[in-house]
PDB file of C-alpha atoms in Angstrom:
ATOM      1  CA  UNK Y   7      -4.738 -28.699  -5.562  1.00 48.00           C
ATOM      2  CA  UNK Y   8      -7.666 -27.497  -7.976  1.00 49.00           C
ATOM      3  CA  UNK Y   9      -9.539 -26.457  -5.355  1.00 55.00           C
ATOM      4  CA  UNK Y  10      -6.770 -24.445  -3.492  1.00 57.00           C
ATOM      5  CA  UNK Y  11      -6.121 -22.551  -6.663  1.00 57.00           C
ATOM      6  CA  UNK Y  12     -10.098 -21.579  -6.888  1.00 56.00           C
ATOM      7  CA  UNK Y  13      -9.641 -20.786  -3.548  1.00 57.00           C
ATOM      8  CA  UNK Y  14      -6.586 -18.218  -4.103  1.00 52.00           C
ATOM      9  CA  UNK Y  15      -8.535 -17.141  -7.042  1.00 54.00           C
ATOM     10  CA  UNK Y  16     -11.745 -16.110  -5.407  1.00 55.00           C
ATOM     11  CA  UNK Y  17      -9.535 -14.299  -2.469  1.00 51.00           C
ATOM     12  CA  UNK Y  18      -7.698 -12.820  -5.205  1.00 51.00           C
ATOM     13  CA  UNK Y  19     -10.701 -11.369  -6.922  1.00 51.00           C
ATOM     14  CA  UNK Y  20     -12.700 -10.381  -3.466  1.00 59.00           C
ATOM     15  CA  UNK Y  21     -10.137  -9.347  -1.015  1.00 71.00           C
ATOM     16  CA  UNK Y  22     -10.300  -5.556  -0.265  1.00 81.00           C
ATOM     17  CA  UNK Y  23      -8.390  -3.799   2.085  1.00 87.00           C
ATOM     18  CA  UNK Y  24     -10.874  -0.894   3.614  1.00 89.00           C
ATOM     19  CA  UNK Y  25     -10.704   1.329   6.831  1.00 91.00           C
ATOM     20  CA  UNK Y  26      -8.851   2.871   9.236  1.00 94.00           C
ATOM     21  CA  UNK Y  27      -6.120   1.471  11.584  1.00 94.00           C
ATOM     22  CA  UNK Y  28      -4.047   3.604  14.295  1.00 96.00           C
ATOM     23  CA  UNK Y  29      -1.367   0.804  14.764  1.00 96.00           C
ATOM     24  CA  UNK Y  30       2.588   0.854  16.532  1.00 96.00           C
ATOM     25  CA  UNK Y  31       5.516   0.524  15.245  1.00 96.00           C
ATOM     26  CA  UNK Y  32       7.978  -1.596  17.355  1.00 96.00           C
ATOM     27  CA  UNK Y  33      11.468  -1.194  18.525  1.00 95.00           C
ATOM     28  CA  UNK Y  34      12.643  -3.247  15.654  1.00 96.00           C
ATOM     29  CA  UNK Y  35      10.528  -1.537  13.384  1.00 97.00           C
ATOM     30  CA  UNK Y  36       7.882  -3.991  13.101  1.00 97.00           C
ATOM     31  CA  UNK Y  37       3.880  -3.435  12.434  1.00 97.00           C
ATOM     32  CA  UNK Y  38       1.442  -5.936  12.880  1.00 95.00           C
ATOM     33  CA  UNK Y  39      -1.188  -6.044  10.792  1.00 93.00           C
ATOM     34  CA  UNK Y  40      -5.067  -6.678  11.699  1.00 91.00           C
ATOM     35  CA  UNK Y  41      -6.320  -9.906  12.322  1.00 89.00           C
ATOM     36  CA  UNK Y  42      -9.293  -9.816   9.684  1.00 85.00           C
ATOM     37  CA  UNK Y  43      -6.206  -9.576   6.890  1.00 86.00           C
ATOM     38  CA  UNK Y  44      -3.584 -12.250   8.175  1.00 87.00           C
ATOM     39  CA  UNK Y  45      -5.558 -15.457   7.295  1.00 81.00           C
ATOM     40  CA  UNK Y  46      -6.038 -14.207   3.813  1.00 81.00           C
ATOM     41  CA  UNK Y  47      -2.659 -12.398   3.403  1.00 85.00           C
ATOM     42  CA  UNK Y  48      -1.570 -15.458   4.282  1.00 84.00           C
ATOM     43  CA  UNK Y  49      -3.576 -17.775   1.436  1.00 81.00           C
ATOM     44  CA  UNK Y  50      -3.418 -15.095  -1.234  1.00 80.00           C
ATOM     45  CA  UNK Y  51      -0.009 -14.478  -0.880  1.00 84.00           C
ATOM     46  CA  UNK Y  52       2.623 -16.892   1.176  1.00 88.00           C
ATOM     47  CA  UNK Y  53       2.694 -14.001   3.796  1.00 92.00           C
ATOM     48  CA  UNK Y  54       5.309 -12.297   1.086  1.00 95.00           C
ATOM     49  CA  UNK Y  55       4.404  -8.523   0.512  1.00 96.00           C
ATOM     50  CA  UNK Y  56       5.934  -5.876  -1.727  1.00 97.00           C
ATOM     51  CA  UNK Y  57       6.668  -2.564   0.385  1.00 98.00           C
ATOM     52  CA  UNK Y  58       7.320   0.602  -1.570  1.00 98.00           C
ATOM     53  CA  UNK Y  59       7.004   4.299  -1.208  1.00 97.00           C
ATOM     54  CA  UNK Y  60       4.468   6.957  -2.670  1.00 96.00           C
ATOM     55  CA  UNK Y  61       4.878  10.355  -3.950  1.00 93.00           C
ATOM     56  CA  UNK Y  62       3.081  11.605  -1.026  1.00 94.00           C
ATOM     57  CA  UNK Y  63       5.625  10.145   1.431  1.00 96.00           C
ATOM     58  CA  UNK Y  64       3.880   7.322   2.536  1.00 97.00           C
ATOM     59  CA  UNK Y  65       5.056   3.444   2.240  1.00 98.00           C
ATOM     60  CA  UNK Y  66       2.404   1.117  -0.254  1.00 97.00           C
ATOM     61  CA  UNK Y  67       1.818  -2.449   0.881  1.00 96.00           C
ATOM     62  CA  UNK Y  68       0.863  -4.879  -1.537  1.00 95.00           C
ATOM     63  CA  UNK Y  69      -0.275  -8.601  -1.203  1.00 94.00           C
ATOM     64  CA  UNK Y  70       2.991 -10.353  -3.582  1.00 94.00           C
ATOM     65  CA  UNK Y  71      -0.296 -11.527  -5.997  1.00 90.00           C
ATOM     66  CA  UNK Y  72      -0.862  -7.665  -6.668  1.00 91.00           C
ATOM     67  CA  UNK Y  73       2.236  -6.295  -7.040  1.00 95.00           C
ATOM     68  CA  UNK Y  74       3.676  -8.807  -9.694  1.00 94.00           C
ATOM     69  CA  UNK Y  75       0.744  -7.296 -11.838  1.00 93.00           C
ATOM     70  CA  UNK Y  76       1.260  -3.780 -11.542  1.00 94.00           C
ATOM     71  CA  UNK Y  77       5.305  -4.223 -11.692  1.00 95.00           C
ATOM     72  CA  UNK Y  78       4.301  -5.985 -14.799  1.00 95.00           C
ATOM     73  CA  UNK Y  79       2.373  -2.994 -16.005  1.00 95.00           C
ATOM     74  CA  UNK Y  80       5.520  -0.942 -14.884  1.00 94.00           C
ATOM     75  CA  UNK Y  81       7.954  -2.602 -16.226  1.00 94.00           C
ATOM     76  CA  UNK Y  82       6.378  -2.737 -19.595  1.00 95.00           C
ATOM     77  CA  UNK Y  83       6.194   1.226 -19.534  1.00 94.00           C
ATOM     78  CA  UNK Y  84       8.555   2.885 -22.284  1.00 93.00           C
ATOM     79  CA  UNK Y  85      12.028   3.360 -20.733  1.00 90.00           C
ATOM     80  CA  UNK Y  86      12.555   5.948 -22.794  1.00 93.00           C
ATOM     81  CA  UNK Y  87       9.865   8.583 -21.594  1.00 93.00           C
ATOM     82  CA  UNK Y  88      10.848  10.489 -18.583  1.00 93.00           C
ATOM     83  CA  UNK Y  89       7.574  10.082 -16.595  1.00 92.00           C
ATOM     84  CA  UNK Y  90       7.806   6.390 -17.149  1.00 92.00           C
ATOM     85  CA  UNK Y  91      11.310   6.193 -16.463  1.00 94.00           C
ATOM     86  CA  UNK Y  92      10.858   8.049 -13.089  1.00 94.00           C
ATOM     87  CA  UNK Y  93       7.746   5.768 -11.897  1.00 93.00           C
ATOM     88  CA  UNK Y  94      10.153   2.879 -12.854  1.00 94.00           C
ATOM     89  CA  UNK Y  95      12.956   4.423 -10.784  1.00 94.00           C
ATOM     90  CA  UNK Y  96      10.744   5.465  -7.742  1.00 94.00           C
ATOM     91  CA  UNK Y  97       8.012   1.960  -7.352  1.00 95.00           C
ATOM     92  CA  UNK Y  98      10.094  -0.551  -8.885  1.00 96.00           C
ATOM     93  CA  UNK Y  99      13.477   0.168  -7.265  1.00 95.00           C
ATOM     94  CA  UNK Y 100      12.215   1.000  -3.982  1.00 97.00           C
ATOM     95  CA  UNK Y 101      10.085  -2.051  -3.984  1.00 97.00           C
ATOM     96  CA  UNK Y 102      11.323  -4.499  -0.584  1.00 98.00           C
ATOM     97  CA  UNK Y 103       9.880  -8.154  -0.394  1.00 97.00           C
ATOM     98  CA  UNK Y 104       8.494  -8.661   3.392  1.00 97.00           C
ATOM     99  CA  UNK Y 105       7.365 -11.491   4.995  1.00 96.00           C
ATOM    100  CA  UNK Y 106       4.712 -11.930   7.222  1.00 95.00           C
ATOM    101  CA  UNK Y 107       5.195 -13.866  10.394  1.00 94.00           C
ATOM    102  CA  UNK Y 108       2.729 -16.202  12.365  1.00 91.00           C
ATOM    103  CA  UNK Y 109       1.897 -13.155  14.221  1.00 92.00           C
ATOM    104  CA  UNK Y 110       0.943 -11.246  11.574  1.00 92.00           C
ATOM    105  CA  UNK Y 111       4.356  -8.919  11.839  1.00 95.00           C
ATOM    106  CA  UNK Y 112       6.110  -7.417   9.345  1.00 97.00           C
ATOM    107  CA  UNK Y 113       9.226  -5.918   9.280  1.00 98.00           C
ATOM    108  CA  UNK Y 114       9.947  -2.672   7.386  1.00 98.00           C
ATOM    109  CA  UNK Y 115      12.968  -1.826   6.241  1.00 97.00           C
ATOM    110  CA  UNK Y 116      14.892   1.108   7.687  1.00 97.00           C
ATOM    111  CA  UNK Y 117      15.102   3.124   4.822  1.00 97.00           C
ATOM    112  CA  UNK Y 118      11.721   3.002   4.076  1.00 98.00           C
ATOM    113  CA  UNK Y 119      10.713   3.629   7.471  1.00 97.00           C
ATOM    114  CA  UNK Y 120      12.982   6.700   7.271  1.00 97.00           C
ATOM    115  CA  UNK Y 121      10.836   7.904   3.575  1.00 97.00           C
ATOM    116  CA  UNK Y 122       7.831   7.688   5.077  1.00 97.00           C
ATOM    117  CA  UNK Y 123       8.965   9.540   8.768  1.00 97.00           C
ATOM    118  CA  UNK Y 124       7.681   6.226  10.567  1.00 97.00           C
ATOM    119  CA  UNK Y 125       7.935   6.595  14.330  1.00 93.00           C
ATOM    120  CA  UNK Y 126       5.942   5.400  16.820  1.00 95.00           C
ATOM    121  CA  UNK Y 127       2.492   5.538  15.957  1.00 96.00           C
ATOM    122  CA  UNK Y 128       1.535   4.782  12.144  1.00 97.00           C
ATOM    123  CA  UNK Y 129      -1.651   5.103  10.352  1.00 97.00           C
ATOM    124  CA  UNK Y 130      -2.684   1.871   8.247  1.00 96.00           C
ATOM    125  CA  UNK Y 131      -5.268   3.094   5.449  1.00 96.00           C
ATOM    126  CA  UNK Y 132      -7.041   0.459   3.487  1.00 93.00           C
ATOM    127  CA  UNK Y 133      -7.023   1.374  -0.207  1.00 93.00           C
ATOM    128  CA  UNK Y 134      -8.628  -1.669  -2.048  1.00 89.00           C
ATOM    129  CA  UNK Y 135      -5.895  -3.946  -3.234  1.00 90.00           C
ATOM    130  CA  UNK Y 136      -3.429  -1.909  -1.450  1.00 93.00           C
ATOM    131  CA  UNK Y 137      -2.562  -0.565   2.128  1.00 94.00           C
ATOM    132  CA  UNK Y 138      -0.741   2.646   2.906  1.00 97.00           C
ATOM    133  CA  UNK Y 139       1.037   3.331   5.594  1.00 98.00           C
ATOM    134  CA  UNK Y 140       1.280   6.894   7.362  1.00 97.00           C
ATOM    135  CA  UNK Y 141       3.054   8.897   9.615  1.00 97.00           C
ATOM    136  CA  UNK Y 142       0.251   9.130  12.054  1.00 96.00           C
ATOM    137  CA  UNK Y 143       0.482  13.097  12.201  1.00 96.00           C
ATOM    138  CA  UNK Y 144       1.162  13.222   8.830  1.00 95.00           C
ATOM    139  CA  UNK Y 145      -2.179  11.575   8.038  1.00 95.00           C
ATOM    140  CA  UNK Y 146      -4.281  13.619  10.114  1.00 92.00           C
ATOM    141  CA  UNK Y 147      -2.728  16.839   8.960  1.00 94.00           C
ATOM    142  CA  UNK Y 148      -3.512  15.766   5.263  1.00 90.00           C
ATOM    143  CA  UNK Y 149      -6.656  14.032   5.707  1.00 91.00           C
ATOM    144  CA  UNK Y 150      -7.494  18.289   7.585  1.00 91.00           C
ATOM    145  CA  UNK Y 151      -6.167  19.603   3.683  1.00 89.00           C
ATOM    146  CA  UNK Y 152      -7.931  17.299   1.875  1.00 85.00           C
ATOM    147  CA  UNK Y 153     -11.050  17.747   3.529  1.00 86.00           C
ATOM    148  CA  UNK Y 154     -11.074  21.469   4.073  1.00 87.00           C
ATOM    149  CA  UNK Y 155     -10.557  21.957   0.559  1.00 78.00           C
ATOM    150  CA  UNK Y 156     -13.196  24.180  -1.054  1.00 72.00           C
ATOM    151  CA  UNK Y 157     -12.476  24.586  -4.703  1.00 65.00           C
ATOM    152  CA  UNK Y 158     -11.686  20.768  -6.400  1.00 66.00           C
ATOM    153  CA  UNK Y 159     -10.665  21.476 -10.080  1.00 68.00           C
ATOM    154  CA  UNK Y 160     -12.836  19.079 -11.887  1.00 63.00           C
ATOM    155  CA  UNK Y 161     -11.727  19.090 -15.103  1.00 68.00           C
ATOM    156  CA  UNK Y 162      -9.011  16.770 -13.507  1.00 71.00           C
ATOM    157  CA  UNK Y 163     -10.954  13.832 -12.894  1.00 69.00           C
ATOM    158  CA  UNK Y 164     -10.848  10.936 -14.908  1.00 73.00           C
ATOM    159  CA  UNK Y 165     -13.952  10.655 -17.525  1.00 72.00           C
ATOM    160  CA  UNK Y 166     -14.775   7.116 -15.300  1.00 70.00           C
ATOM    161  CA  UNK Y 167     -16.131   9.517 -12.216  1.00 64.00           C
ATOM    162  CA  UNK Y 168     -18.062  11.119 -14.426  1.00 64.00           C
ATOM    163  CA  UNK Y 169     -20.725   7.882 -13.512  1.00 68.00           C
ATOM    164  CA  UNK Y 170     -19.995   7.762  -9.941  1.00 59.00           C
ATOM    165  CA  UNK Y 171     -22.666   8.659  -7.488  1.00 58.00           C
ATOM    166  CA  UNK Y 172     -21.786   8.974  -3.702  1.00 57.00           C
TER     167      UNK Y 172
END
């Protein structure tokens, strides 16, 4: 039992969710997820992922492990500020336990399907501890913006890229 909880530990603090992934959507609304993330989905978490959406209209996956910190962090927020309030309101109460099947499916909900303009074809987007899920389209036509933009205000950036060398 030790060991398994080193184990889960170790995945926990190592697992990284990185690339690109044009997957498909089934007729039940299904994805399935790539192989090199199901056996330690699957250890990390019990196969039970949080689903939720993002301000830019795309759905968040999380490994359960994850997400109970960051609702945490959430959760503790003051209720009372509006920003807070609305962050509560938007990842918290959209937020849609999924399980993973033996194939490495996973069902998402209709509603947040509908959010996130799911058809077809979706893009899967790695993001560390986190996946994102994209309206295919809609992730090539941003990834065009993001790219093709010239003039990036830096006085945005938080002081921790000020160290960061690419």
């Amino acid at each position: 039992m030790v060991k398994s909880g080193i184990n889960v530990l170790i995945l926990l603090l190592l697992m990284m969710f990185r690339g690109l992934n044009k997957i498909c959507l089934d007729t039940k609304g299904r994805i399935t997820l790539p192989v090199r993330y199901k056996e330690s989905l699957s250890l990390l978490s019990s196969n039970l992922l949080i689903c939720t959406i993002d301000q830019d209209h795309c759905l968040l996956l999380y490994p359960f492990k994850y997400w109970e910190q960051i609702e945490k962090q959430i959760m503790e927020l003051p209720t009372l500020n509006p920003t807070s309030r609305r962050l509560q309101r938007l990842m918290v109460g959209h937020a849609a336990e999924l399980e993973m099947d033996s194939n490495g499916r996973v069902l998402i909900p209709k509603e947040l399907r509908n959010f996130a303009k799911l058809r077809k074809q979706v893009m899967l987007v790695g993001q560390g501890k986190k996946i994102e899920l994209w309206k295919y389209e809609d992730w090539n036509k941003g990834r065009e913006k993001w790219l093709s933009t010239k003039d990036v205000d830096l006085s945005n950036l938080p002081s921790e890229l000020g160290t960061l060398s690419l």
